mmCIF file of C-alpha atoms in Angstrom:
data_model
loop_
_atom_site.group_PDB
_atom_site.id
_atom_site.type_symbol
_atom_site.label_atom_id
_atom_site.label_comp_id
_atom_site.label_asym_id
_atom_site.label_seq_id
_atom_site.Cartn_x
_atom_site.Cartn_y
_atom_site.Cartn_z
ATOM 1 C CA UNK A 2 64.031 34.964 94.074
ATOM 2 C CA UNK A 3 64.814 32.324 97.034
ATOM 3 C CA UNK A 4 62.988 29.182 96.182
ATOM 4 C CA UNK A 5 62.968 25.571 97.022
ATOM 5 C CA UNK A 6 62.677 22.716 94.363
ATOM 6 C CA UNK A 7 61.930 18.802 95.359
ATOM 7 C CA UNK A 8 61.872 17.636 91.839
ATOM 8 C CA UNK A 9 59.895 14.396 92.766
ATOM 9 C CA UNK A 10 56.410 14.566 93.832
ATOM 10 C CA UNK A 11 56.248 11.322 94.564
ATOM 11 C CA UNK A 12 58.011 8.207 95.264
ATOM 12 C CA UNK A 13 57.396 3.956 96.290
ATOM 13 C CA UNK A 14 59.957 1.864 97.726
ATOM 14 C CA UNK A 15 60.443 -1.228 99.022
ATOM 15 C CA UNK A 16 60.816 -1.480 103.200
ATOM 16 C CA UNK A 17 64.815 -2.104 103.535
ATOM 17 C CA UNK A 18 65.697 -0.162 99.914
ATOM 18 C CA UNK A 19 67.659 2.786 100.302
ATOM 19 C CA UNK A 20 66.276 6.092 99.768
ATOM 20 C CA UNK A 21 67.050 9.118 98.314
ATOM 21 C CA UNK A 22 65.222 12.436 98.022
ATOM 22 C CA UNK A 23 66.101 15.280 96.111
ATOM 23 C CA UNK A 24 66.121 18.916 97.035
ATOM 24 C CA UNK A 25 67.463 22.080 94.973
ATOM 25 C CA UNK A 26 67.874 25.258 96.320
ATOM 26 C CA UNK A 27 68.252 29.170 94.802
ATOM 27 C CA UNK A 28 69.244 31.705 97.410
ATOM 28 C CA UNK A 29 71.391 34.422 97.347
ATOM 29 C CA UNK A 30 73.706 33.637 100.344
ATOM 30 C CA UNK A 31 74.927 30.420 102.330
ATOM 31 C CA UNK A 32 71.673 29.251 103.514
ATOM 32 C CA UNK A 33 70.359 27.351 106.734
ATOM 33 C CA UNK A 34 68.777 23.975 105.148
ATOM 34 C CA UNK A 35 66.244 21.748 106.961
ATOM 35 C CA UNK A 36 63.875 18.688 106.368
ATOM 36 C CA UNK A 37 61.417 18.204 107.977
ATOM 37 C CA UNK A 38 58.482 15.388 107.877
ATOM 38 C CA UNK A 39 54.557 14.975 108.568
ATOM 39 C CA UNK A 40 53.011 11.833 109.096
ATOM 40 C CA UNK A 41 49.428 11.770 108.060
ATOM 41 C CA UNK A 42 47.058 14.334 109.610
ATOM 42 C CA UNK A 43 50.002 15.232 111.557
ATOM 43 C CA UNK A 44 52.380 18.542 112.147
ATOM 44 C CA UNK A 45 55.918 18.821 110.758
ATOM 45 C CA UNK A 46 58.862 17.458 112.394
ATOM 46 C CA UNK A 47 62.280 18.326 111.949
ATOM 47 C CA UNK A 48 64.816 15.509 110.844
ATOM 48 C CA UNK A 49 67.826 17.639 110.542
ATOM 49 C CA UNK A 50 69.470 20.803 109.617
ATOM 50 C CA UNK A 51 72.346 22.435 108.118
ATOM 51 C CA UNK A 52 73.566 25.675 109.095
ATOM 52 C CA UNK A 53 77.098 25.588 108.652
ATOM 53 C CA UNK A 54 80.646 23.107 109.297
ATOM 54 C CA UNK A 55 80.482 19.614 107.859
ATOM 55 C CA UNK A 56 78.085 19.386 105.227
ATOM 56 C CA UNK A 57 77.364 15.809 105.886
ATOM 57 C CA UNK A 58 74.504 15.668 108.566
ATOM 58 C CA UNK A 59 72.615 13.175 110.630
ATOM 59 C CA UNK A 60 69.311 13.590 111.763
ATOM 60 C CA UNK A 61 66.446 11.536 114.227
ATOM 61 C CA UNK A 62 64.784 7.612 112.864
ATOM 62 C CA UNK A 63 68.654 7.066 110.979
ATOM 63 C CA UNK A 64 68.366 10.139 108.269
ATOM 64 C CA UNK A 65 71.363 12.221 107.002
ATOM 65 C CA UNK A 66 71.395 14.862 104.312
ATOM 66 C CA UNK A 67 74.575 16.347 102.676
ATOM 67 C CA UNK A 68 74.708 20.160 101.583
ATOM 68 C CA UNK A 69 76.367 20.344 97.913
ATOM 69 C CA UNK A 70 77.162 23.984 97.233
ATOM 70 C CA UNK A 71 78.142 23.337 93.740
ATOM 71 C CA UNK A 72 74.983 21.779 92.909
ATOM 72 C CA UNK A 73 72.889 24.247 95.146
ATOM 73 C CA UNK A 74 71.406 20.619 96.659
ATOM 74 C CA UNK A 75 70.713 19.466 99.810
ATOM 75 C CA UNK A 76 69.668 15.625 99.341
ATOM 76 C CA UNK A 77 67.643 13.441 102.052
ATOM 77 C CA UNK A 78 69.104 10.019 102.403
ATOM 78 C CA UNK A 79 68.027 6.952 104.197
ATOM 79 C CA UNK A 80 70.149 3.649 103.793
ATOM 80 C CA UNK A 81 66.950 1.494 104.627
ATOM 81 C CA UNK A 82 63.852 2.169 104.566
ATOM 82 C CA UNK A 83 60.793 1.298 107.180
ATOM 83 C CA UNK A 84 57.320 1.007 106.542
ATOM 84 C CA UNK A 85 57.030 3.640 109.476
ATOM 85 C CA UNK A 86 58.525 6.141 107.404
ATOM 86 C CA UNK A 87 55.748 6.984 104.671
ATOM 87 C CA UNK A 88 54.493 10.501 105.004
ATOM 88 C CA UNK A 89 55.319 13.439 103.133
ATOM 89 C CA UNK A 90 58.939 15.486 103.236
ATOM 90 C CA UNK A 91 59.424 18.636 103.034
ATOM 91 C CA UNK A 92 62.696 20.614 102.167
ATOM 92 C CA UNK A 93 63.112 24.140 103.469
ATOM 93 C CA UNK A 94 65.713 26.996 103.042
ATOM 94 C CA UNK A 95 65.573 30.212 105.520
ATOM 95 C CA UNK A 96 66.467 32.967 107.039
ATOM 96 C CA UNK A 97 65.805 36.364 104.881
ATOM 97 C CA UNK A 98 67.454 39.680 104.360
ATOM 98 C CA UNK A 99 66.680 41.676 108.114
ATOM 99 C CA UNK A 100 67.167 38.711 109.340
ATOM 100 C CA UNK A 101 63.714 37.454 109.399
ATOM 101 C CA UNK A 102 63.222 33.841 110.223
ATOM 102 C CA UNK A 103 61.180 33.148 107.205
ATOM 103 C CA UNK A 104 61.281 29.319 105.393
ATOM 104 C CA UNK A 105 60.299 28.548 101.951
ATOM 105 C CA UNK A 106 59.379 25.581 101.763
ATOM 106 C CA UNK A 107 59.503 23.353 98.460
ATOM 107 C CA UNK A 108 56.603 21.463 97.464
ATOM 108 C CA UNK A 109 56.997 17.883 99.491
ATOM 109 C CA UNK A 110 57.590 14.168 98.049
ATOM 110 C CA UNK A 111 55.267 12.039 99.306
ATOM 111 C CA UNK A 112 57.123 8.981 100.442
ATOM 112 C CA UNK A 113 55.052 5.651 99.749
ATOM 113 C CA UNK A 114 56.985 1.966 101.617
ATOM 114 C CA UNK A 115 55.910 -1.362 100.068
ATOM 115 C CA UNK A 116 56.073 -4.172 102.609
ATOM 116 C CA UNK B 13 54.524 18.255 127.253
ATOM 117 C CA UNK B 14 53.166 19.178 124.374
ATOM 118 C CA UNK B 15 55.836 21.796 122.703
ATOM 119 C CA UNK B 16 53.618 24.369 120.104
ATOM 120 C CA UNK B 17 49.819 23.183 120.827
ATOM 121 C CA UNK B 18 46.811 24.416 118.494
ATOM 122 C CA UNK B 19 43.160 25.002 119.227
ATOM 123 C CA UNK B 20 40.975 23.633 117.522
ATOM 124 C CA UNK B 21 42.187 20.985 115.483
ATOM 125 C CA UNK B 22 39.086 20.823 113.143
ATOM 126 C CA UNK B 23 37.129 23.874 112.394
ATOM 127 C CA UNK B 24 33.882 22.958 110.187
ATOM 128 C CA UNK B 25 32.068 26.687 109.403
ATOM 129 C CA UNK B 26 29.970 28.332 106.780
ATOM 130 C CA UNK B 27 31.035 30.889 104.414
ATOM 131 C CA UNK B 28 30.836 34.293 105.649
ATOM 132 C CA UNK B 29 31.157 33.770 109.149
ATOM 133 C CA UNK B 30 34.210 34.600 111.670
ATOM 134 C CA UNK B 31 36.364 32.345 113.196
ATOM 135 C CA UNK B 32 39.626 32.115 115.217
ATOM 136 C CA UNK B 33 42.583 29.762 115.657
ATOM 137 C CA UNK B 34 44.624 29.806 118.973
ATOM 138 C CA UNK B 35 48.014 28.652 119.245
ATOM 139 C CA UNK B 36 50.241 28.459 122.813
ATOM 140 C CA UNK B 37 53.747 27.567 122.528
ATOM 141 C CA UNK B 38 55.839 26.592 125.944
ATOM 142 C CA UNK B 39 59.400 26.538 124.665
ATOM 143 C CA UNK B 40 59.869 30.607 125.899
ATOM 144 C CA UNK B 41 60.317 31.508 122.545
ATOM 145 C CA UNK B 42 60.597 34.801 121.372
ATOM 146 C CA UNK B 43 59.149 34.200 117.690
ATOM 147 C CA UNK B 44 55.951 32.817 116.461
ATOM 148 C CA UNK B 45 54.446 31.864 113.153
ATOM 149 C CA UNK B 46 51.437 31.186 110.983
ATOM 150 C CA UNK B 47 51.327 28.857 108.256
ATOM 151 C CA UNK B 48 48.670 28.144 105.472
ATOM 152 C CA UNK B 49 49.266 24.525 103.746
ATOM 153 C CA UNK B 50 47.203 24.081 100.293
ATOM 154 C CA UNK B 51 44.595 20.982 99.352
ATOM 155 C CA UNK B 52 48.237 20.051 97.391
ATOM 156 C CA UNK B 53 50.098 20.290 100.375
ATOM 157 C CA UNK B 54 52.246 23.830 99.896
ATOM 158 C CA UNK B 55 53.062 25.460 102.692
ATOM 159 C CA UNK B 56 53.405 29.047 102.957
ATOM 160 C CA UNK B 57 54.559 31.504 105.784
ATOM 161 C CA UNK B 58 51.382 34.235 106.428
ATOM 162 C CA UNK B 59 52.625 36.164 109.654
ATOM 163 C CA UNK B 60 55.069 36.479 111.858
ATOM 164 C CA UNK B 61 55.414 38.200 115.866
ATOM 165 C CA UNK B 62 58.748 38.875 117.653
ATOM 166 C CA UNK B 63 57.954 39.237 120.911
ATOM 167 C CA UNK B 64 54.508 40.494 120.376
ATOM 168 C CA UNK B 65 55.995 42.472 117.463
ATOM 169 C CA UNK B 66 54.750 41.540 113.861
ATOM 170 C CA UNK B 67 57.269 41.527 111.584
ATOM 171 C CA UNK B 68 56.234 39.715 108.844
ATOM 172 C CA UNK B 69 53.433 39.688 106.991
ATOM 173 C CA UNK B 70 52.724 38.144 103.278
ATOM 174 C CA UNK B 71 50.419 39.868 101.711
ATOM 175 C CA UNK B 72 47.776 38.379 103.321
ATOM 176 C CA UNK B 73 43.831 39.390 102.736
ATOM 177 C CA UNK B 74 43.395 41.801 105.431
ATOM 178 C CA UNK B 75 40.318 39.073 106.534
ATOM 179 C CA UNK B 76 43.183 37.751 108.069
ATOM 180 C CA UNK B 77 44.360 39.484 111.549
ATOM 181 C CA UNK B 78 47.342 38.093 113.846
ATOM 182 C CA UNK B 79 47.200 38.709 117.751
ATOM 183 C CA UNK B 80 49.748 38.250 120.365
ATOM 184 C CA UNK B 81 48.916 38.713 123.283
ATOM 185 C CA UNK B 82 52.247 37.559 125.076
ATOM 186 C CA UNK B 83 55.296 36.195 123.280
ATOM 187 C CA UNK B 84 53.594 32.678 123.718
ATOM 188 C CA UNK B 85 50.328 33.455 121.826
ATOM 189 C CA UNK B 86 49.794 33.793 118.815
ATOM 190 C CA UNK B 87 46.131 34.135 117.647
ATOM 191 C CA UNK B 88 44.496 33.786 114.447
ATOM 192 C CA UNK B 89 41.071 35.778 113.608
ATOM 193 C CA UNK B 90 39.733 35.122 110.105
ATOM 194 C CA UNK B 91 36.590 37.531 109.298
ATOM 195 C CA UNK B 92 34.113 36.578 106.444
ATOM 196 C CA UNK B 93 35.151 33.335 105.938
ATOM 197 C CA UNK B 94 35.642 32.099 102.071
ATOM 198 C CA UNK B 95 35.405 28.920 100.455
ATOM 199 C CA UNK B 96 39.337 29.597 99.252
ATOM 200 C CA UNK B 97 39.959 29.637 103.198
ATOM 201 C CA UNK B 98 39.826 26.101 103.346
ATOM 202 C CA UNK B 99 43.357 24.789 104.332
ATOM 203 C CA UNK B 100 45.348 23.296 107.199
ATOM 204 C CA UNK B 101 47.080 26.352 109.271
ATOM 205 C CA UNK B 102 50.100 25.801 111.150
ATOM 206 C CA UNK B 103 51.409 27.651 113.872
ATOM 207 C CA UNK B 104 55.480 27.033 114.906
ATOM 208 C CA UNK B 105 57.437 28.860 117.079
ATOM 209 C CA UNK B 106 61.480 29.602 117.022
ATOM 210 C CA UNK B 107 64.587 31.138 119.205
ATOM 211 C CA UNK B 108 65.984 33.552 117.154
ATOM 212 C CA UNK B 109 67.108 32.464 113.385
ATOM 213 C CA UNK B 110 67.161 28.597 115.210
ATOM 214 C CA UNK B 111 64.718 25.525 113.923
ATOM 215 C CA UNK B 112 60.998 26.296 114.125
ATOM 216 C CA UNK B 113 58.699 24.428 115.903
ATOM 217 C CA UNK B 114 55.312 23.474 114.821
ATOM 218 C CA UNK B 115 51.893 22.483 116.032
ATOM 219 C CA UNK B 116 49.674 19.858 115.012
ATOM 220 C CA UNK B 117 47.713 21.581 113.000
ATOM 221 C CA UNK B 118 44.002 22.891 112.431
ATOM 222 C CA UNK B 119 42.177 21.619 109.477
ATOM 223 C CA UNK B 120 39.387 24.684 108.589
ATOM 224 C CA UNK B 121 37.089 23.761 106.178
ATOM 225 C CA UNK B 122 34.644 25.996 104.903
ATOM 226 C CA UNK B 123 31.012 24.837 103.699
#
């Protein structure tokens, strides 16, 4: 069954650290990847997506993930961190057999930012 | 402009009782979509209209009915509210297979 893993619930770092977050995928075909991210009380925003060519890509406020097929992975990556970005990530894989537009979404890291 | 909007945004009710959740999106997009997300945050996909078409639907409690109106509606109607009912519900909106678009968000709580 398609399903979306973020293996960390939650993380703290320091404003100007790097960041990482993980994602792990299972689906049965080449799949279209996104992040997205809600600020407190807020919707969901998209950062970026992948949906085919390079599998390095950038998205909006200086975010980039890179699709690893080998590793079924799709990692969020920031090279430094501001306070502004604490809020809660979310990693989702779609579309569905017939073509439905359907995401799964994995379970969210909640991003904490030490001044 | 705002892209996918949502009314209400808070939605305070008593168990048993019936309640609905609009949604208006403004891109001309031909798909819409509800959302449930958990006290823990989960999201999960409930229903989805193509063009006033549904064309998904997971497992949902039939309490739960969808209406489109036109391809930018998308109504939900909850009937005999229960305490379990007590989420955030998100409505987004895409072009075809493309990124999906959501709304802020209305935070039902049931008393």
């Amino acid at each position: 069954a398609q399903s979306v893993t973020q293996p960390d619930i939650h993380i703290t770092v320091s404003e100007g650290a790097s960041l990482e977050l993980r994602c792990n995928y299972s689906y049965g075909a080449t799949p279209y990847l996104f992040w997205y991210v809600q600020s407190p009380g807020q919707g969901l925003q998209l950062l970026l997506k992948y949906f085919s060519g390079d599998t390095l890509v950038q998205g909006i406020k200086g975010f980039e993930a890179e699709f690893k097929r080998s590793q079924s992975s799709f990692n969020l990556r920031k090279p430094s961190v501001h306070w502004s970005d604490a809020a809660e990530y979310f990693c989702a894989v779609g579309p569905f057999s017939g073509g439905y537009n359907k995401l799964i979404f994995g379970a969210g890291t909640r991003l904490a930012v030490h001044p | 402009d705002t892209a996918v909007s949502q009314t209400p945004k808070y939605l305070v009710t008593q168990m048993g009782n019936d309640k609905s959740i609009k949604c208006e999106q403004n891109l001309g997009h031909d798909t819409m979509y509800w959302y449930k997300q958990d006290s823990k945050k989960f999201l999960k996909i409930m229903f989805s209209y193509n063009n006033k078409e549904l064309i998904i639907n997971e497992t949902v409690p039939n309490r739960f009915s969808p209406k489109s109106p036109d391809k930018a509606h998308l109504n939900l109607h909850i009937n005999s509210l229960e305490l379990g009912d007590s989420a955030v519900y998100f409505c987004a909106s895409s072009q075809d297979l493309g990124e999906q678009f959501f709304g802020p968000g209305t935070r039902l709580t049931v008393l």
